[in-house]
Amino acid sequence: MYKTNINELALFGGTPIFNELLHVGRPNIGNREQLLARINDMLDRHWLSNNGPFVQELEQKLAGYLGVKHCIAVCNATVALEIAARALGLQGEVILPSFTFIASAHALQWLGITPVFCDVDPLTHNIDPMKVENLITQHTTGILGVHVWGRACHIEKLSSIAKKHGLRLMFDAAHAFGCTLQGKMIGGFGELEVFSFHATKFFNSFEGGAVTTNNDELAEKLRGMRNFGFAGLDNVIDIGTNGKMSEVSAAMGLTSLESMDQFIETNHNNYLAYSSGLDGISGIQLIKYSEKEKNNYQYIVIEIDEGVTGLSRDLLVKILHAENVRARRYFYPGCHQMEPYRSNFPNAKLTLPETENLTLKVLQLPSGTAVGEEEISYICKLIRFAIVNEAEISARLEA
Ligand SMILES: Cc1ncc(COP(=O)(O)O)c(C=O)c1O
C-alpha cells in the first residue's frame, strides 16, 4: 500500500507496507535438490570435515574461477583474516580503514596487532592511499585494504606504498567475490586476499571463507595453520588453529556456485530497479558500480545528504523499520567508535573526518533473491514520501 498521508505511516500507527521483514542480505539458496544430494553423498561417505572431497572440489573451482594459484577454504573470514595476518608475519601496527566490518580490526587485535585506522576516500568508500603514508611508523608491518561493497581498493597506489616502505599488503575481500578490477578478478591482488562466504553474502556456504594467493610458500603455511599447524600425521611444525571448512559448508558452496550467475543477475536487476526508483530524489545518492567491471551488485547503498533532504538518515531508518524494511546503517559507528578501539584511541575520530561523515549518511537497503521489483518500488516510493513530508513528520514527532 502506498502512503498518501503521514497518518498512514507505520511509525504513526498505520499498517506496515510489508507483512514480513525485508532484510539486507537474506541468504540466497541455490538448487535445494542438488544440495540435499550432496549432503546425502557426504553422509554416505562418512567424511564430514578434515579436507574432504567437497572442500577440495570447492577450492579447485574457486581458484579456477578467480584465476589464482591457491585457494584455501576456511570456516569463516574472521578466522581466515587471523590466519592470513599470522602467515604474513604481521605484528606491531597494521593500517586499515575504520569504515569496515568490525571483524577486519578484531582479527588483528586478536593477534595482538594494533589496528591503525586510516580515513577513506568519500567517493569510493575505500581506504585513502593518500592518507596511508602519514600513518606509517617504525612499528608498521602491513596494510590491510578492504574492498568495501565489492569495489576494489586503489591497488596500484597501495602496492607502491607497501613496496616503498617494505610493508606486507593483504586485502579483506569479504564483499568482493565475483568482482573485478580492470577486468582481473579480485582474489589475486596483494600477497593474499580473504573472502567471506557467510550466509548473508551473495555467495554463501552457510559459514565460510577462503584465502587466495599466488604465493606457493604462503599457501602451504596457510594450509598448515588452518589445521592446527600439522604437516602430516603426528607432526606439528607451527602454531595453528582450527580454521577448517566442513564438508556440509563446502556442499553449500558448490551448490551456490552453480546458481551464482542467477544471483548476480537478480542483484543487478534489483540495483537497476533501485536506481530508477530513487532517480531524481535530491539528496539521495545510490552508489555507482563501474559498468566496465564485473560486480556482484549485492550492496544497495545510498548516501543521504541531510542538508538537502532535511530528513536525517536515522529518522529515515526509523520510518523504514516501522514498515518492516530492515535497512542497515553499515558501518555505523565505525570500528574506531567500538570497543576496545574507542577506549584505546579516544582521539581517532579527529583523523577520520570522511569516515565519520560516511557513517552518518550511509544506508544499506534490502536486496538479494528475497526482494523483487515490486518491493523495491514500494521502498523507493516510501523514501520519496518521507523526504517530501519530512517537515510534517518531524513536527509530529516533536509534538
Ligand atoms: C568486510 C568484512 N570483513 C570480514 C567479515 C567477516 O566475515 P565472516 O562473517 O565470514 O567471519 C565481514 C562479514 O560480514 C565483512 O563484511
PDB file of C-alpha atoms in Angstrom, residues 203-364:
ATOM      1  CA  PHE A 203      27.591 -16.441  -2.434  1.00  0.00           C
ATOM      2  CA  ASN A 204      27.371 -18.470   0.745  1.00  0.00           C
ATOM      3  CA  SER A 205      28.490 -21.722   2.290  1.00  0.00           C
ATOM      4  CA  PHE A 206      26.366 -21.190   5.451  1.00  0.00           C
ATOM      5  CA  GLU A 207      29.504 -20.005   7.257  1.00  0.00           C
ATOM      6  CA  GLY A 208      32.771 -19.984   5.374  1.00  0.00           C
ATOM      7  CA  GLY A 209      35.545 -18.092   3.726  1.00  0.00           C
ATOM      8  CA  ALA A 210      38.750 -18.517   1.816  1.00  0.00           C
ATOM      9  CA  VAL A 211      42.234 -17.132   1.475  1.00  0.00           C
ATOM     10  CA  THR A 212      43.554 -16.825  -2.061  1.00  0.00           C
ATOM     11  CA  THR A 213      47.138 -16.271  -3.083  1.00  0.00           C
ATOM     12  CA  ASN A 214      49.587 -16.843  -5.912  1.00  0.00           C
ATOM     13  CA  ASN A 215      52.421 -17.474  -3.461  1.00  0.00           C
ATOM     14  CA  ASP A 216      53.238 -21.199  -3.031  1.00  0.00           C
ATOM     15  CA  GLU A 217      55.068 -20.797   0.237  1.00  0.00           C
ATOM     16  CA  LEU A 218      52.309 -18.721   1.813  1.00  0.00           C
ATOM     17  CA  ALA A 219      49.692 -21.200   0.611  1.00  0.00           C
ATOM     18  CA  GLU A 220      51.474 -24.043   2.327  1.00  0.00           C
ATOM     19  CA  LYS A 221      51.756 -22.044   5.522  1.00  0.00           C
ATOM     20  CA  LEU A 222      48.080 -21.112   5.408  1.00  0.00           C
ATOM     21  CA  ARG A 223      47.037 -24.734   4.880  1.00  0.00           C
ATOM     22  CA  GLY A 224      49.064 -25.813   7.879  1.00  0.00           C
ATOM     23  CA  MET A 225      47.824 -23.006  10.102  1.00  0.00           C
ATOM     24  CA  ARG A 226      44.224 -23.795   9.185  1.00  0.00           C
ATOM     25  CA  ASN A 227      44.798 -27.300  10.548  1.00  0.00           C
ATOM     26  CA  PHE A 228      46.445 -26.746  13.966  1.00  0.00           C
ATOM     27  CA  GLY A 229      49.873 -26.399  12.327  1.00  0.00           C
ATOM     28  CA  PHE A 230      50.009 -30.031  11.213  1.00  0.00           C
ATOM     29  CA  ALA A 231      52.342 -31.016   8.384  1.00  0.00           C
ATOM     30  CA  GLY A 232      51.483 -34.669   8.001  1.00  0.00           C
ATOM     31  CA  LEU A 233      50.412 -37.091  10.706  1.00  0.00           C
ATOM     32  CA  ASP A 234      51.818 -36.514  14.206  1.00  0.00           C
ATOM     33  CA  ASN A 235      53.946 -33.622  13.017  1.00  0.00           C
ATOM     34  CA  VAL A 236      53.117 -30.079  14.110  1.00  0.00           C
ATOM     35  CA  ILE A 237      55.534 -27.513  12.714  1.00  0.00           C
ATOM     36  CA  ASP A 238      53.879 -24.242  13.628  1.00  0.00           C
ATOM     37  CA  ILE A 239      51.223 -22.701  15.826  1.00  0.00           C
ATOM     38  CA  GLY A 240      47.887 -23.248  14.134  1.00  0.00           C
ATOM     39  CA  THR A 241      44.211 -23.083  14.791  1.00  0.00           C
ATOM     40  CA  ASN A 242      41.091 -24.894  13.718  1.00  0.00           C
ATOM     41  CA  GLY A 243      40.053 -22.969  10.631  1.00  0.00           C
ATOM     42  CA  LYS A 244      38.833 -25.906   8.580  1.00  0.00           C
ATOM     43  CA  MET A 245      35.755 -25.653   6.412  1.00  0.00           C
ATOM     44  CA  SER A 246      33.294 -28.504   6.998  1.00  0.00           C
ATOM     45  CA  GLU A 247      32.010 -30.691   4.178  1.00  0.00           C
ATOM     46  CA  VAL A 248      28.452 -29.504   4.594  1.00  0.00           C
ATOM     47  CA  SER A 249      29.615 -25.921   4.116  1.00  0.00           C
ATOM     48  CA  ALA A 250      31.578 -26.897   1.029  1.00  0.00           C
ATOM     49  CA  ALA A 251      28.484 -28.707  -0.295  1.00  0.00           C
ATOM     50  CA  MET A 252      26.543 -25.472   0.086  1.00  0.00           C
ATOM     51  CA  GLY A 253      29.416 -23.537  -1.514  1.00  0.00           C
ATOM     52  CA  LEU A 254      29.453 -25.822  -4.551  1.00  0.00           C
ATOM     53  CA  THR A 255      25.682 -25.516  -4.845  1.00  0.00           C
ATOM     54  CA  SER A 256      25.818 -21.721  -4.532  1.00  0.00           C
ATOM     55  CA  LEU A 257      28.477 -21.625  -7.212  1.00  0.00           C
ATOM     56  CA  GLU A 258      26.105 -23.286  -9.670  1.00  0.00           C
ATOM     57  CA  SER A 259      23.498 -20.544  -9.127  1.00  0.00           C
ATOM     58  CA  MET A 260      25.886 -17.665  -8.851  1.00  0.00           C
ATOM     59  CA  ASP A 261      25.141 -16.114 -12.242  1.00  0.00           C
ATOM     60  CA  GLN A 262      21.472 -16.134 -11.383  1.00  0.00           C
ATOM     61  CA  PHE A 263      22.105 -14.451  -8.004  1.00  0.00           C
ATOM     62  CA  ILE A 264      24.168 -11.764  -9.703  1.00  0.00           C
ATOM     63  CA  GLU A 265      21.506 -11.210 -12.338  1.00  0.00           C
ATOM     64  CA  THR A 266      18.856 -10.777  -9.640  1.00  0.00           C
ATOM     65  CA  ASN A 267      21.105  -8.375  -7.734  1.00  0.00           C
ATOM     66  CA  HIS A 268      21.816  -6.416 -10.888  1.00  0.00           C
ATOM     67  CA  ASN A 269      18.124  -6.147 -11.744  1.00  0.00           C
ATOM     68  CA  ASN A 270      17.433  -5.019  -8.191  1.00  0.00           C
ATOM     69  CA  TYR A 271      20.181  -2.441  -8.441  1.00  0.00           C
ATOM     70  CA  LEU A 272      18.678  -1.086 -11.674  1.00  0.00           C
ATOM     71  CA  ALA A 273      15.214  -1.016 -10.089  1.00  0.00           C
ATOM     72  CA  TYR A 274      16.531   0.974  -7.123  1.00  0.00           C
ATOM     73  CA  SER A 275      18.433   3.223  -9.471  1.00  0.00           C
ATOM     74  CA  SER A 276      15.325   4.184 -11.407  1.00  0.00           C
ATOM     75  CA  GLY A 277      13.095   4.253  -8.287  1.00  0.00           C
ATOM     76  CA  LEU A 278      15.394   6.684  -6.491  1.00  0.00           C
ATOM     77  CA  ASP A 279      16.203   8.719  -9.574  1.00  0.00           C
ATOM     78  CA  GLY A 280      15.679  12.435  -9.143  1.00  0.00           C
ATOM     79  CA  ILE A 281      15.306  12.438  -5.351  1.00  0.00           C
ATOM     80  CA  SER A 282      17.525  15.329  -4.314  1.00  0.00           C
ATOM     81  CA  GLY A 283      19.922  14.447  -1.547  1.00  0.00           C
ATOM     82  CA  ILE A 284      19.766  10.684  -2.109  1.00  0.00           C
ATOM     83  CA  GLN A 285      22.629   9.135  -3.972  1.00  0.00           C
ATOM     84  CA  LEU A 286      22.883   5.467  -4.848  1.00  0.00           C
ATOM     85  CA  ILE A 287      26.500   4.311  -5.019  1.00  0.00           C
ATOM     86  CA  LYS A 288      27.704   3.531  -8.507  1.00  0.00           C
ATOM     87  CA  TYR A 289      29.328   0.407  -9.871  1.00  0.00           C
ATOM     88  CA  SER A 290      31.535   0.671 -12.913  1.00  0.00           C
ATOM     89  CA  GLU A 291      29.838  -0.909 -15.920  1.00  0.00           C
ATOM     90  CA  LYS A 292      33.311  -1.800 -17.176  1.00  0.00           C
ATOM     91  CA  GLU A 293      33.859  -4.195 -14.285  1.00  0.00           C
ATOM     92  CA  LYS A 294      32.160  -7.330 -13.055  1.00  0.00           C
ATOM     93  CA  ASN A 295      30.243  -6.635  -9.847  1.00  0.00           C
ATOM     94  CA  ASN A 296      28.089  -8.795  -7.629  1.00  0.00           C
ATOM     95  CA  TYR A 297      25.671  -5.874  -7.019  1.00  0.00           C
ATOM     96  CA  GLN A 298      24.966  -7.292  -3.575  1.00  0.00           C
ATOM     97  CA  TYR A 299      25.127  -3.918  -1.865  1.00  0.00           C
ATOM     98  CA  ILE A 300      22.427  -1.354  -2.423  1.00  0.00           C
ATOM     99  CA  VAL A 301      23.956   1.581  -0.631  1.00  0.00           C
ATOM    100  CA  ILE A 302      22.587   5.088  -0.516  1.00  0.00           C
ATOM    101  CA  GLU A 303      24.066   8.261   0.882  1.00  0.00           C
ATOM    102  CA  ILE A 304      21.623  10.672   2.444  1.00  0.00           C
ATOM    103  CA  ASP A 305      22.611  14.318   2.417  1.00  0.00           C
ATOM    104  CA  GLU A 306      20.548  15.678   5.272  1.00  0.00           C
ATOM    105  CA  GLY A 307      21.361  19.248   4.279  1.00  0.00           C
ATOM    106  CA  VAL A 308      19.369  18.647   1.098  1.00  0.00           C
ATOM    107  CA  THR A 309      16.697  16.148   2.171  1.00  0.00           C
ATOM    108  CA  GLY A 310      16.008  17.770   5.529  1.00  0.00           C
ATOM    109  CA  LEU A 311      15.483  14.188   6.686  1.00  0.00           C
ATOM    110  CA  SER A 312      18.209  12.566   8.747  1.00  0.00           C
ATOM    111  CA  ARG A 313      19.432   9.125   7.840  1.00  0.00           C
ATOM    112  CA  ASP A 314      18.423   7.918  11.296  1.00  0.00           C
ATOM    113  CA  LEU A 315      14.846   9.179  11.025  1.00  0.00           C
ATOM    114  CA  LEU A 316      14.595   7.502   7.626  1.00  0.00           C
ATOM    115  CA  VAL A 317      15.785   4.264   9.272  1.00  0.00           C
ATOM    116  CA  LYS A 318      13.013   4.556  11.879  1.00  0.00           C
ATOM    117  CA  ILE A 319      10.411   5.112   9.179  1.00  0.00           C
ATOM    118  CA  LEU A 320      11.670   2.170   7.105  1.00  0.00           C
ATOM    119  CA  HIS A 321      11.952  -0.181  10.086  1.00  0.00           C
ATOM    120  CA  ALA A 322       8.386   0.567  11.116  1.00  0.00           C
ATOM    121  CA  GLU A 323       7.293  -0.544   7.621  1.00  0.00           C
ATOM    122  CA  ASN A 324       9.326  -3.778   8.090  1.00  0.00           C
ATOM    123  CA  VAL A 325      12.123  -2.633   5.788  1.00  0.00           C
ATOM    124  CA  ARG A 326      15.251  -3.590   7.740  1.00  0.00           C
ATOM    125  CA  ALA A 327      17.663  -1.094   6.182  1.00  0.00           C
ATOM    126  CA  ARG A 328      21.074  -1.111   7.910  1.00  0.00           C
ATOM    127  CA  ARG A 329      23.472   1.667   8.859  1.00  0.00           C
ATOM    128  CA  TYR A 330      26.701  -0.042   7.740  1.00  0.00           C
ATOM    129  CA  PHE A 331      29.363   0.593   9.041  1.00  0.00           C
ATOM    130  CA  TYR A 332      27.919   2.674  11.812  1.00  0.00           C
ATOM    131  CA  PRO A 333      29.503   3.973  14.012  1.00  0.00           C
ATOM    132  CA  GLY A 334      32.859   2.911  12.506  1.00  0.00           C
ATOM    133  CA  CYS A 335      35.344   0.494  14.100  1.00  0.00           C
ATOM    134  CA  HIS A 336      37.095   3.358  15.886  1.00  0.00           C
ATOM    135  CA  GLN A 337      33.901   4.071  17.833  1.00  0.00           C
ATOM    136  CA  MET A 338      33.569   0.499  19.053  1.00  0.00           C
ATOM    137  CA  GLU A 339      35.412  -1.234  21.869  1.00  0.00           C
ATOM    138  CA  PRO A 340      38.240  -1.751  22.517  1.00  0.00           C
ATOM    139  CA  TYR A 341      39.268   0.800  19.887  1.00  0.00           C
ATOM    140  CA  ARG A 342      37.144   3.645  21.227  1.00  0.00           C
ATOM    141  CA  SER A 343      38.971   3.427  24.573  1.00  0.00           C
ATOM    142  CA  ASN A 344      42.367   2.642  23.072  1.00  0.00           C
ATOM    143  CA  PHE A 345      42.241   5.545  20.607  1.00  0.00           C
ATOM    144  CA  PRO A 346      39.911   8.184  22.041  1.00  0.00           C
ATOM    145  CA  ASN A 347      41.120  10.790  19.553  1.00  0.00           C
ATOM    146  CA  ALA A 348      40.893   8.633  16.430  1.00  0.00           C
ATOM    147  CA  LYS A 349      37.867  10.455  15.113  1.00  0.00           C
ATOM    148  CA  LEU A 350      39.888  13.645  14.695  1.00  0.00           C
ATOM    149  CA  THR A 351      41.866  11.937  11.951  1.00  0.00           C
ATOM    150  CA  LEU A 352      38.876  10.252  10.337  1.00  0.00           C
ATOM    151  CA  PRO A 353      36.599  13.069   9.133  1.00  0.00           C
ATOM    152  CA  GLU A 354      35.441  11.297   5.957  1.00  0.00           C
ATOM    153  CA  THR A 355      34.760   8.085   7.851  1.00  0.00           C
ATOM    154  CA  GLU A 356      32.770   9.977  10.485  1.00  0.00           C
ATOM    155  CA  ASN A 357      30.789  11.703   7.773  1.00  0.00           C
ATOM    156  CA  LEU A 358      30.044   8.482   5.894  1.00  0.00           C
ATOM    157  CA  THR A 359      28.934   6.596   8.986  1.00  0.00           C
ATOM    158  CA  LEU A 360      26.278   9.265   9.467  1.00  0.00           C
ATOM    159  CA  LYS A 361      24.888   9.224   5.947  1.00  0.00           C
ATOM    160  CA  VAL A 362      25.230   5.714   4.537  1.00  0.00           C
ATOM    161  CA  LEU A 363      22.326   3.308   4.480  1.00  0.00           C
ATOM    162  CA  GLN A 364      22.098  -0.163   3.003  1.00  0.00           C
TER     163      GLN A 364
END
